[in-house]
Coordinates of C-alpha atoms in Angstrom, one line a residue:
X1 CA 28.9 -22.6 3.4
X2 CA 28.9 -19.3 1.4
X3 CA 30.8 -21.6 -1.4
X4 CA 27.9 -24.4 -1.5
X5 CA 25.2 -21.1 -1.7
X6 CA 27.4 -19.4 -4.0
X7 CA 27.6 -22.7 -6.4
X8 CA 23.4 -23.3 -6.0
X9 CA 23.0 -19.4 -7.4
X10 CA 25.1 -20.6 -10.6
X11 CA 23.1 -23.4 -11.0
X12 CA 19.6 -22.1 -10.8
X13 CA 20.5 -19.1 -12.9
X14 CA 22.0 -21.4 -15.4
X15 CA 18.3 -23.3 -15.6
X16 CA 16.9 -20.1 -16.0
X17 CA 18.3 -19.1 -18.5
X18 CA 18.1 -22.6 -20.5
X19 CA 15.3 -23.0 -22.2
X20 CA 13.2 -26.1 -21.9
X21 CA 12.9 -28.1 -25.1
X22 CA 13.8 -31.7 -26.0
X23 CA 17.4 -31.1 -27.0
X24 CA 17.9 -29.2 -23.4
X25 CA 16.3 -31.9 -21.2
X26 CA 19.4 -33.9 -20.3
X27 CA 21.9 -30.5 -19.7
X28 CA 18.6 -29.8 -17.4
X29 CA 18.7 -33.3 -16.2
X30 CA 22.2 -32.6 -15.2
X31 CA 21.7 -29.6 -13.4
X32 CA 19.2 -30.6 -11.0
X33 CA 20.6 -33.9 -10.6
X34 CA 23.5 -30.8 -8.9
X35 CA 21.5 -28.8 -7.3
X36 CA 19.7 -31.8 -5.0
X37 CA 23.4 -32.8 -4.1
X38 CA 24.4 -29.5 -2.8
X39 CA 20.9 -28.9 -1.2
X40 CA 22.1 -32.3 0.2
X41 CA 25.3 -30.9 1.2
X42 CA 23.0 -28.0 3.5
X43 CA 20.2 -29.8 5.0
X44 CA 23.0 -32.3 6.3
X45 CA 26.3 -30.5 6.7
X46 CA 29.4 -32.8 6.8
X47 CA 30.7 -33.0 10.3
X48 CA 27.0 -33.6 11.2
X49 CA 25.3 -30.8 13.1
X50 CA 21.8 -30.4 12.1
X51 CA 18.6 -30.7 14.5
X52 CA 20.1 -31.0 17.3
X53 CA 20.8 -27.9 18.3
X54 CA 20.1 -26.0 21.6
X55 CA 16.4 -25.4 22.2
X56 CA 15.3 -27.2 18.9
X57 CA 15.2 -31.1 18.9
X58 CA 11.7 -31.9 21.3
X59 CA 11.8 -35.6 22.4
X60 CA 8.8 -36.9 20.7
X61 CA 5.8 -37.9 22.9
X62 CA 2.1 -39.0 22.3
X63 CA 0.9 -40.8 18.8
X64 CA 1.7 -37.9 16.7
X65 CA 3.2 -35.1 16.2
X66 CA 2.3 -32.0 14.1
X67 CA 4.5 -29.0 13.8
X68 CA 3.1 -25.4 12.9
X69 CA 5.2 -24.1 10.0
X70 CA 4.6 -20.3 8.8
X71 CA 6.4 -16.9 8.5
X72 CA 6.8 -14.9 11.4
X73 CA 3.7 -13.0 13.4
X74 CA 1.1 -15.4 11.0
X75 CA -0.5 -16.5 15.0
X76 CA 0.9 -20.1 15.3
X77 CA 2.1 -18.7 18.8
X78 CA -2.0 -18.0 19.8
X79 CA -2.9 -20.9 17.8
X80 CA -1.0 -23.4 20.3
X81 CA -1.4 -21.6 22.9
X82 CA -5.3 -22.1 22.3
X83 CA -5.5 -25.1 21.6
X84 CA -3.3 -26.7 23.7
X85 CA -3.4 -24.3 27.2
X86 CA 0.8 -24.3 26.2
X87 CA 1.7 -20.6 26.9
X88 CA 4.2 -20.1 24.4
X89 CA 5.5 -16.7 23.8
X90 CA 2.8 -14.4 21.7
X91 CA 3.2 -10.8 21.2
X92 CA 2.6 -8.5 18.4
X93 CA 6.5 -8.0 17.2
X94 CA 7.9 -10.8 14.5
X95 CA 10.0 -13.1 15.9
X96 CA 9.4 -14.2 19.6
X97 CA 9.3 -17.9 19.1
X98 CA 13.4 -18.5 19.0
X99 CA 12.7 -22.0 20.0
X100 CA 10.4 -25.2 19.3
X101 CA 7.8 -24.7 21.7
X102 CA 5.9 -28.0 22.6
X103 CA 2.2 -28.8 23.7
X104 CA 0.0 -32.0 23.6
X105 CA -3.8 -31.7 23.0
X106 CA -6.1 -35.1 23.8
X107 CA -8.5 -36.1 20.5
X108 CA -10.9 -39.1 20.2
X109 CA -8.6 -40.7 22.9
X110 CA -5.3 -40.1 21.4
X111 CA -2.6 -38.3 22.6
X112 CA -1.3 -35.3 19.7
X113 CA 2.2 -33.5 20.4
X114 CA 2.0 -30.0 18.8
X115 CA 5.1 -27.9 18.2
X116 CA 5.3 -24.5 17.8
X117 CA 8.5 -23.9 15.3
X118 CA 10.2 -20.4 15.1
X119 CA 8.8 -18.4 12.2
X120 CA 10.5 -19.1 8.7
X121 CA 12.3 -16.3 6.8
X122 CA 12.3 -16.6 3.0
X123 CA 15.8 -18.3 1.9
X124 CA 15.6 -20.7 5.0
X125 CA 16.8 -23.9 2.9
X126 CA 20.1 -21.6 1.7
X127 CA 21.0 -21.3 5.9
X128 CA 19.4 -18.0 6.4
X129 CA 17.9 -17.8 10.3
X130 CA 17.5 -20.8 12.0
X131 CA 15.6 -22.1 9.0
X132 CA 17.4 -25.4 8.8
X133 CA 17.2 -26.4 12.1
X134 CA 13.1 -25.6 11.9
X135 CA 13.2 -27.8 8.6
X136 CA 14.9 -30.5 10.4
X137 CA 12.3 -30.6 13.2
X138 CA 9.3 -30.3 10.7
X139 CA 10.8 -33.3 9.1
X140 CA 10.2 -35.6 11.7
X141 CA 6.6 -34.8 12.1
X142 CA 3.3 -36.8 11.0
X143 CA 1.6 -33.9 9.6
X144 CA 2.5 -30.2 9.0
X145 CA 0.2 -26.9 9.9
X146 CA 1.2 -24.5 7.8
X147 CA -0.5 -21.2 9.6
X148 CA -1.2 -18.5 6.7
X149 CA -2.5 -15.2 7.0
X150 CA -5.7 -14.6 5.2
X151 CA -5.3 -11.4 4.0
X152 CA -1.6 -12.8 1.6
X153 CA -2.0 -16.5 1.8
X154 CA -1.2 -17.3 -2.2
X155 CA 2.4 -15.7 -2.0
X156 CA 3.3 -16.9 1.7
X157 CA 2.2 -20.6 0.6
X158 CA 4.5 -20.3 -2.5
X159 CA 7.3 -19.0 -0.9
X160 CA 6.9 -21.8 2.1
X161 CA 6.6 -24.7 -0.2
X162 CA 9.6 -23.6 -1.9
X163 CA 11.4 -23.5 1.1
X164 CA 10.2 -26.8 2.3
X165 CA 10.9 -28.3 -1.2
X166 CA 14.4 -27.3 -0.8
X167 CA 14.4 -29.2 1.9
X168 CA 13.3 -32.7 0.9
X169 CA 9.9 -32.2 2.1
X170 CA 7.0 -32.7 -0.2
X171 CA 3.7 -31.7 1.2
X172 CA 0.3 -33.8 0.3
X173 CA 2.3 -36.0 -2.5
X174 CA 3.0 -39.5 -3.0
X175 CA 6.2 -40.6 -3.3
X176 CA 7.3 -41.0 -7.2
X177 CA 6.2 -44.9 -8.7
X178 CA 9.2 -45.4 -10.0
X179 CA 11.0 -49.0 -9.0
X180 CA 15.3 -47.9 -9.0
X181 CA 17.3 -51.0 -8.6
X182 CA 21.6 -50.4 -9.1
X183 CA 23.4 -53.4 -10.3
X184 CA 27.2 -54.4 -10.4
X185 CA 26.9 -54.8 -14.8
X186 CA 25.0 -54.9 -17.1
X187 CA 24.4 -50.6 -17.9
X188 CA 21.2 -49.2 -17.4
X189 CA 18.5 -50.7 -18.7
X190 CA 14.9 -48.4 -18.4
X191 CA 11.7 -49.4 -18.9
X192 CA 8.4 -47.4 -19.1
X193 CA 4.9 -48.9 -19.1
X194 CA 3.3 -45.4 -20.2
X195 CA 4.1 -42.7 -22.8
X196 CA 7.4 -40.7 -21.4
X197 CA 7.2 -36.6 -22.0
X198 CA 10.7 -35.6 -20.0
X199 CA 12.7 -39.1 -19.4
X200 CA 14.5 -40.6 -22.5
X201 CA 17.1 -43.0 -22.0
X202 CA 19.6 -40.3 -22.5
X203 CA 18.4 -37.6 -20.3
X204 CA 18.4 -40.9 -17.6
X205 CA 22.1 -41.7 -18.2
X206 CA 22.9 -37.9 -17.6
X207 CA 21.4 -37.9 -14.1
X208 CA 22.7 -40.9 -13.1
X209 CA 25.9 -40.2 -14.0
X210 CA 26.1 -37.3 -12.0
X211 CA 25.5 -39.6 -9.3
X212 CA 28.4 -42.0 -10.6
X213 CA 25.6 -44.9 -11.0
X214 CA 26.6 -47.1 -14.7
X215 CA 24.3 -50.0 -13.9
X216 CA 21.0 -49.8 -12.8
X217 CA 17.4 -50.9 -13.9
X218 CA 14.6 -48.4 -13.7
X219 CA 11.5 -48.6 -14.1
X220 CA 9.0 -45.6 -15.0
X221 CA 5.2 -46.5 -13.9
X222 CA 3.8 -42.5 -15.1
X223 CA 4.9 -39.7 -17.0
X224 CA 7.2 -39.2 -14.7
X225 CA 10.0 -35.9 -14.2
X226 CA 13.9 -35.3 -13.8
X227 CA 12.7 -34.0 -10.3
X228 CA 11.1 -37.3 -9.7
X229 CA 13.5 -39.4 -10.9
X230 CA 16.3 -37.5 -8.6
X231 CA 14.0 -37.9 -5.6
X232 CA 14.0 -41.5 -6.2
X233 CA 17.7 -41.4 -6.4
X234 CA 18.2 -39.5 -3.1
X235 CA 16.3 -41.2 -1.3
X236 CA 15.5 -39.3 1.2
X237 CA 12.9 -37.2 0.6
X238 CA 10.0 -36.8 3.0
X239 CA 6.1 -37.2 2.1
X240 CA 4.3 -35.6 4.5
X241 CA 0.4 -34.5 4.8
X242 CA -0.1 -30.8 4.9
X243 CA -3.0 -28.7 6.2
X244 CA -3.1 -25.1 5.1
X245 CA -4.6 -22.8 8.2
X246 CA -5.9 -19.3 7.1
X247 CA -5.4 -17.7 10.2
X248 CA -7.2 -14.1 11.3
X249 CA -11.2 -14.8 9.5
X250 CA -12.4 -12.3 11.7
X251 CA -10.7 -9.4 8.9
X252 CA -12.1 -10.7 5.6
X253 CA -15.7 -10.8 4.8
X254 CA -18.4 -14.0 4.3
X255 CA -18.2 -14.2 0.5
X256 CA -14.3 -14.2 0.9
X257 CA -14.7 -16.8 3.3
X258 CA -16.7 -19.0 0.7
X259 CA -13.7 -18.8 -1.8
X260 CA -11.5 -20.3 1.1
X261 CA -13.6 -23.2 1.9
X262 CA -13.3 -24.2 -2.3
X263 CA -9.1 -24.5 -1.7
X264 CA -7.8 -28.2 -1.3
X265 CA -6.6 -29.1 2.1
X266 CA -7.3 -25.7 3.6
X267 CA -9.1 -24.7 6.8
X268 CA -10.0 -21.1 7.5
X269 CA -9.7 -20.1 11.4
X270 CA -9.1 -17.4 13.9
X271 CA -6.7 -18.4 16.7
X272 CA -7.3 -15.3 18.3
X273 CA -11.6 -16.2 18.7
X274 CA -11.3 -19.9 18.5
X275 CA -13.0 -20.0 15.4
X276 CA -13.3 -23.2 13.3
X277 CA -11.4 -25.1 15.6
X278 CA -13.6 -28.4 15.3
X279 CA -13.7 -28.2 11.7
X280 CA -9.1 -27.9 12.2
X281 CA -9.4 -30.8 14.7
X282 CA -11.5 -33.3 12.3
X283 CA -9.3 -32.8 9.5
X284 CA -6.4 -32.9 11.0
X285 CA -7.5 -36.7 12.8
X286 CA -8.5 -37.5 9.1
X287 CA -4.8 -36.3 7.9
X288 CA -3.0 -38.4 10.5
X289 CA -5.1 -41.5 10.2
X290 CA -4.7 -43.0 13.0
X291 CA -6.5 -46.4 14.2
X292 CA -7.5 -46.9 17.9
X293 CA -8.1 -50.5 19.1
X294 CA -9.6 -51.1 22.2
X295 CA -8.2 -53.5 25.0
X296 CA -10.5 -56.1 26.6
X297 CA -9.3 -58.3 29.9
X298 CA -10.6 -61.9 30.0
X299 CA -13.9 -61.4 31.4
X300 CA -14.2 -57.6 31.6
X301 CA -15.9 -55.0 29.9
X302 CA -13.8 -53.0 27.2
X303 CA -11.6 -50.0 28.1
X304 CA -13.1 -47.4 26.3
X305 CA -11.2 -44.9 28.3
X306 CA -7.3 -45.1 26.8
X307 CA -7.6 -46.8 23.5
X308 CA -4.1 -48.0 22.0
X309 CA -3.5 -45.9 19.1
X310 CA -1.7 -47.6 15.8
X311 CA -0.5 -45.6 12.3
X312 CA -3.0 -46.7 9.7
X313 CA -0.1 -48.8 8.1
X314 CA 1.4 -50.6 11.2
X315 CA -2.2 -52.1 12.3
X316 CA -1.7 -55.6 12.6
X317 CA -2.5 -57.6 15.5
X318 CA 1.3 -58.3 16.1
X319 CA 1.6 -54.1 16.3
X320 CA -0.8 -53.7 18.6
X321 CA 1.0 -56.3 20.9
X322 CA 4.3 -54.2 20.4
X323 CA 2.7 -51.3 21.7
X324 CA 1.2 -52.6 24.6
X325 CA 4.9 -54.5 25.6
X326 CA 7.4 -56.0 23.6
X327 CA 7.6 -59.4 25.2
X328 CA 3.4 -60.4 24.6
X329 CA 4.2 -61.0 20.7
X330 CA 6.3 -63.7 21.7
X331 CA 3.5 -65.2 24.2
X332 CA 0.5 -64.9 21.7
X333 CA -1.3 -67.9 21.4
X334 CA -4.2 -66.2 19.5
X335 CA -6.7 -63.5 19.8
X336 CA -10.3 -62.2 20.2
X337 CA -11.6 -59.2 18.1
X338 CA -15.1 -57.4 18.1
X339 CA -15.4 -55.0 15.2
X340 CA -15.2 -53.9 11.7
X341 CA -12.3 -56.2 10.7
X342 CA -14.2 -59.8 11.7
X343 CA -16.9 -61.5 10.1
X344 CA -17.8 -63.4 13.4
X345 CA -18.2 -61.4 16.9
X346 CA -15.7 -62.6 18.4
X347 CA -14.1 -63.9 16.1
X348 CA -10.2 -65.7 16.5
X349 CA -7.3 -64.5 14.7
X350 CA -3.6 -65.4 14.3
X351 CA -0.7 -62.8 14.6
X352 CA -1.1 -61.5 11.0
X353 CA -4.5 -60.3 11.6
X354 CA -5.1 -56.4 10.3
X355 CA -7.5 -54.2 12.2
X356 CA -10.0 -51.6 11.5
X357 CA -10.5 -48.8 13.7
X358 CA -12.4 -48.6 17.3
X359 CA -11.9 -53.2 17.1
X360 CA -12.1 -54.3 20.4
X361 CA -9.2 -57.0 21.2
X362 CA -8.3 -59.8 23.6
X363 CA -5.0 -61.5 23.9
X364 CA -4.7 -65.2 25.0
X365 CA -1.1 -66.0 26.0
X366 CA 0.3 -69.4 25.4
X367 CA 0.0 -71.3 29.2

């Protein structure tokens, strides 16, 4: 391990000391084509390992799950705790969470799995504390809280997002539009429909061969980066929505409070008084956008009570079947929906059929 660390130190004191200019953009290229392969290397040992480790891994339950990232003693402890009646560990010393601590809250009719993930300690994505194994659960989450204290919230959500970077997670970002497709001959062919500021041709062939790729085509849809480029390449980079909580309101005044509410996808709160914790719950349903379709038996009223809750890009009608139970796709005839996504109500609709949110639905089998 020490060797991989030891190796990543070279590297990033090497790009600090390079200066950024045309002539230096491949050797720069190069280096942090390195440095993602060793970061590789940590966040997924060889020999495997990982998340599964003792007390970490939480079998996933509900329609979503949100994980509570932050340093230690921030209040994501009393946060969960609150908000979910979970009573995991909260005292006033750093470091009592040692484990993922689960919970479940009920909003708008769906079912939301909350975990409670030890405090991270700067240098987690190097293998310091129990960061990766924290990283590795964050990772498999639909939206990340990441619990700040108001009073240092600038240098905590620097630090985190560096950490988190390391990782392969990028917070509120789209993945790069860049279309990577390798070949068998032909050498590497790029194409860019916009005006290039980092990527030549040159600086291209440096990355890739670092990752032993001759042939590929690439094409470059934005003034796209070396950092985008190698995500692209690794292909396994995570792009998940974050929510940035500014814990403990009750120590700063109203004016400072303004300020907050002007900072992109940030929610001030006190876990301590319950403060703000509608405003928290909004956003974060607006974060996970999540669809919830309503059943309807033949000749019944709709079940308003347990709607069946779809991911805003798996909401077809054949989706909704899957959820219910695997063997009614292959029994659909046709079906009925009420709502936003018909023109008629009812109106009938084949298999394909996308749906909006709150549509009411009836299934007719084939007899």
């Amino acid at each position: 391990m020490s060797t991989i660390l030891e190796k990543i130190a070279q590297i990033e004191s090497e790009m600090a000391r390079t200066q950024r200019n045309k002539a230096t953009a491949g050797h720069l290229g190069l280096l942090k084509a390195r440095l993602a392969k060793l970061r590789r290397e940590l966040i997924t040992p060889k020999g495997g390992g990982g998340a599964s480790e003792q007390g970490f891994e939480v079998s996933k339950t509900g329609d979503a799950r949100v994980g509570f990232v932050g340093f230690p003693s921030v209040g994501k402890s009393t946060l969960l705790s609150n908000l979910a009646g979970v009573y995991s560990e909260v005292a006033a010393y750093e470091f009592t969470t040692l484990t993922t601590v689960p919970g479940c809250i009920k909003y708008k009719g769906a079912k939301i799995q909350l975990l409670d993930l030890p405090g991270i300690i700067e240098g987690a994505k190097d293998g310091k504390g129990r960061g990766r194994q924290v990283i590795a659960v964050a990772r498999t989450c639909n939206l990340i809280f990441m619990v700040l204290d108001v009073l240092k919230p600038l240098t905590h959500k620097k630090l985190l997002e560096h950490e988190l970077e390391g990782f392969g997670l990028r917070l509120n970002k789209q993945p790069p539009n860049i279309s990577f497709r390798k070949k068998d001959k032909g050498g590497v062919n790029l194409n860019a429909t916009v005006a290039q500021s980092e990527l030549d041709l040159d600086t291209v062939k440096t990355i890739l061969g670092e990752y032993k790729i001759h042939n590929a085509d690439i094409t470059l849809k934005y003034d796209a980066t070396a950092d985008d480029l190698i995500d692209v390449i690794e292909g396994n980079r995570i792009y998940i929505p974050c929510i940035y909580l500014l814990n403990k309101i009750d120590q700063i005044s109203i004016e400072e409070l303004d300020v907050i509410y002007k900072i992109p996808h940030c929610v001030p709160i006190s876990a301590h008084h319950h403060w703000n914790f509608d405003d928290l719950l909004e956003m974060m349903w607006q974060y996970l956008k999540l669809v919830r379709i309503y059943t309807k038996p033949k000749g019944q009223l709709p079940d308003y009570s347990s709607p069946i809750v779809l991911h805003h890009e798996h909401t077809s009608v054949e989706s909704f079947c899957n959820k219910l139970h695997r063997t009614i796709a292959k029994e659909f005839k046709y079906a009925l929906v009420w709502g936003s996504s018909v023109k008629h109500q009812p109106q009938k609709v084949g298999i394909d059929h996308v749906l909006n949110d709150e549509d009411v639905v009836q299934i007719v089998k084939k007899v």
